[in-house]
Amino acid sequence: MKRATPLRAAIAALLLTVGLGAAQAGAAGAAPLPGPAATPSASAGLLEAMSRDLGLTAAESEERLSAEKAAVEVEKAARRSAGAAYGGSWFDAATGRLVVAVTDRAEEAEVRALGADTRLVRHSAAALDRAKARLDTLNAPAGVAGWHVDPRSNSVVVDVVSSERQTPAVRSFVDRARAGGAVTVAETAQAPRTYAAGTVGGDPYYTGNVRCSIGFSVHGGFVTAGHCGRAGAAVRGWDGSAMGTFQGSSFPGDDYAYVSIHSGWWTVPVVLGWGTIPDQLVRGSAEAPVGSSICRSGSTTHWRCGTVLAKNETVNYSQGAVHQMTKTSVCAEGGDSGGSFLSGDQAQGVTSGGWGNCSSGGETWFQPINEILGRYGLRLHTA
């Protein structure tokens, strides 16, 4: 951040965007997941944002956040316990509990003892990952939006654009995908696109004539979306002054980048609340399960919430496929690219692209943060 500016301007220059979210309250009589009894601290503004996007009361939001925090720990233990029989997991908003799929009935009792519900399935998570990896070697036509491993259906789901489903190219791709087994087909309204935008006002960062949003502070700079700039590109801050340089960038294939910052700017473990909620601290990067609530914010649409729909999805942009993405029901618009996704106080990833907008709704994908940190050997700046 630029030391000569006020704190808000400095944080705005970072343009960090946070995600805290909620969904439905647990069903009556459902046993809560094990975890801390105390409800998480949440500001009135945050609860209002979750109510707007997820239709929850303040109490329901806090209950959901508490259950999801516990589910993260249960998922880690369940994965170790089930071993090769692990078939994936997801958070069930109706019960407030984690559901773990297993391929061996003998593993069910031990997983349940950890505080999760179980579902017996045919395919292990490892087998589904192999099936998806095979699809990643295929060239997909524009009418195929992407594909991902879905633990709930115990299959690899191929998403096709509804209006393109019967075209010869899409039908041929679907036939090749199904030949490997464990594949189902779903329809989506539109093809995904990235969320970069031309230069406009606000609290952005700029590279060339593109505006994007900063993701998370790392020691020495920040991470963002790769489609926002190539290695060596200069970055200007919210005020138009020289801010940093893209040191690494990957797109397509991946969609992440690392920007080092110049003297006169500094990093903080904070995301901008945009006046909707107080600015938030980032305390780690524990990965939230499928089904968890999540929020994102960017320089265009600020705070928006939804749920995690899928992980390890290949998204087929017009520029090329991007792998290992996480799909959410959160909306986004041009200029939000690169912005932060958080669950509670845990960093999840940087905004890549999607379809729709924040007036009519849509879906948005993010590149997971831990992959970015590992790729460039970075250390997340945490409180």
GROMACS .gro file of N, CA and C in nm, residues 115 122 186 188 190 199 355 365:
model
   24
  115GLY      N    1  -1.826  -3.770   1.333
  115GLY     CA    2  -1.927  -3.665   1.333
  115GLY      C    3  -1.984  -3.635   1.197
  122ARG      N    4  -2.031  -4.610  -0.558
  122ARG     CA    5  -1.959  -4.708  -0.640
  122ARG      C    6  -1.815  -4.666  -0.667
  186ALA      N    7  -2.507  -3.236  -1.766
  186ALA     CA    8  -2.599  -3.136  -1.714
  186ALA      C    9  -2.598  -3.016  -1.808
  188THR      N   10  -2.630  -2.591  -1.871
  188THR     CA   11  -2.610  -2.459  -1.812
  188THR      C   12  -2.662  -2.355  -1.910
  190GLN      N   13  -2.545  -2.046  -1.994
  190GLN     CA   14  -2.451  -1.971  -2.076
  190GLN      C   15  -2.310  -2.030  -2.063
  199THR      N   16  -1.087   0.008  -1.833
  199THR     CA   17  -1.059   0.100  -1.725
  199THR      C   18  -1.180   0.185  -1.689
  355TRP      N   19  -2.060  -1.691  -1.563
  355TRP     CA   20  -2.165  -1.645  -1.653
  355TRP      C   21  -2.273  -1.575  -1.571
  365TRP      N   22  -1.644  -1.900  -1.101
  365TRP     CA   23  -1.537  -1.994  -1.064
  365TRP      C   24  -1.420  -1.919  -1.002
   0.00000   0.00000   0.00000
